Amino acid sequence: DDDKVNVKIGTVEHPMLDAHYIEWIAIETKKCVYRKNLQPGDAPEADFVIEAGDEYVAAYDYCNLHGLWKTEIKEYLQCNCR
């Protein structure tokens, strides 16, 4: 079975306006990188499916105003118990 993850940007939803938006969201795993491009008006989130046995390493997003952001998966899991 494949593993699914939903990545949402910000504890408060990030703006997705022409002047300020998330251009893309990516997930890094032990085997590869998955990326979804976004446009103004889209929801600031992305769904990814990784193959069984692969492991998440980090999530990235790129804001057209604030640049590249990275979240280590271990940091996320420690802060957001599932």
Coordinates of C-alpha atoms in Angstrom, one line a residue:
D1 CA 0.0 0.0 0.0
D2 CA 1.2 3.5 -0.7
D3 CA 1.4 6.2 2.0
K4 CA -0.6 9.5 1.6
V5 CA 0.2 12.9 3.1
N6 CA -1.5 16.3 2.9
V7 CA 0.7 19.4 3.4
K8 CA -1.0 22.6 4.4
I9 CA 0.9 25.9 4.6
G10 CA 0.7 27.8 7.8
T11 CA -1.3 27.4 11.0
V12 CA -3.4 30.2 9.6
E13 CA -4.1 29.7 5.9
H14 CA -1.5 31.4 3.7
P15 CA -2.7 34.1 1.3
M16 CA -3.1 32.9 -2.3
L17 CA -3.4 36.3 -4.1
D18 CA -1.7 37.5 -7.3
A19 CA 0.7 39.6 -5.2
H20 CA 1.4 37.0 -2.5
Y21 CA 1.1 33.3 -2.9
I22 CA 2.7 29.9 -2.5
E23 CA 4.3 29.0 -5.9
W24 CA 4.9 25.3 -5.0
I25 CA 4.9 22.7 -2.3
A26 CA 7.3 19.7 -2.2
I27 CA 7.9 16.6 -0.1
E28 CA 11.4 15.1 0.1
T29 CA 11.6 11.4 0.8
K30 CA 14.6 9.0 1.2
K31 CA 14.1 8.0 -2.5
C32 CA 13.0 11.2 -4.3
V33 CA 11.2 14.6 -4.3
Y34 CA 7.6 15.2 -5.1
R35 CA 6.4 18.7 -6.1
K36 CA 3.1 20.4 -6.8
N37 CA 2.9 23.8 -8.5
L38 CA 0.2 26.2 -7.3
Q39 CA -1.4 29.3 -8.7
P40 CA -3.1 32.3 -7.1
G41 CA -6.6 31.3 -6.0
D42 CA -5.6 27.7 -5.3
A43 CA -5.7 26.3 -1.8
P44 CA -2.3 26.5 -0.1
E45 CA -2.0 22.7 0.3
A46 CA -1.0 19.6 -1.7
D47 CA -1.7 15.9 -1.5
F48 CA 1.2 13.5 -2.1
V49 CA 1.4 9.7 -2.3
I50 CA 4.7 8.0 -1.8
E51 CA 5.5 4.3 -2.4
A52 CA 5.3 1.8 0.4
G53 CA 8.6 1.6 2.3
D54 CA 9.7 5.1 1.5
E55 CA 10.2 7.6 4.3
Y56 CA 9.4 11.3 4.6
V57 CA 12.4 13.6 5.2
A58 CA 11.1 17.2 4.8
A59 CA 8.4 19.4 3.4
Y60 CA 9.2 22.6 1.5
D61 CA 7.2 25.5 0.1
Y62 CA 8.2 28.6 -1.9
C63 CA 6.4 31.9 -1.3
N64 CA 6.8 34.5 -4.0
L65 CA 7.4 37.2 -1.3
H66 CA 9.2 35.3 1.5
G67 CA 11.1 32.7 -0.4
L68 CA 11.9 29.1 0.5
W69 CA 10.7 27.4 3.7
K70 CA 11.6 24.0 5.0
T71 CA 10.0 21.8 7.7
E72 CA 11.9 18.7 8.9
I73 CA 9.4 15.9 9.2
K74 CA 10.7 14.9 12.7
E75 CA 10.1 18.5 13.9
Y76 CA 6.5 18.3 12.6
L77 CA 5.8 14.9 14.2
Q78 CA 7.1 16.1 17.5
C79 CA 4.9 19.2 17.5
N80 CA 1.8 17.7 16.0
C81 CA 1.1 14.3 17.5
R82 CA -1.2 12.2 15.3

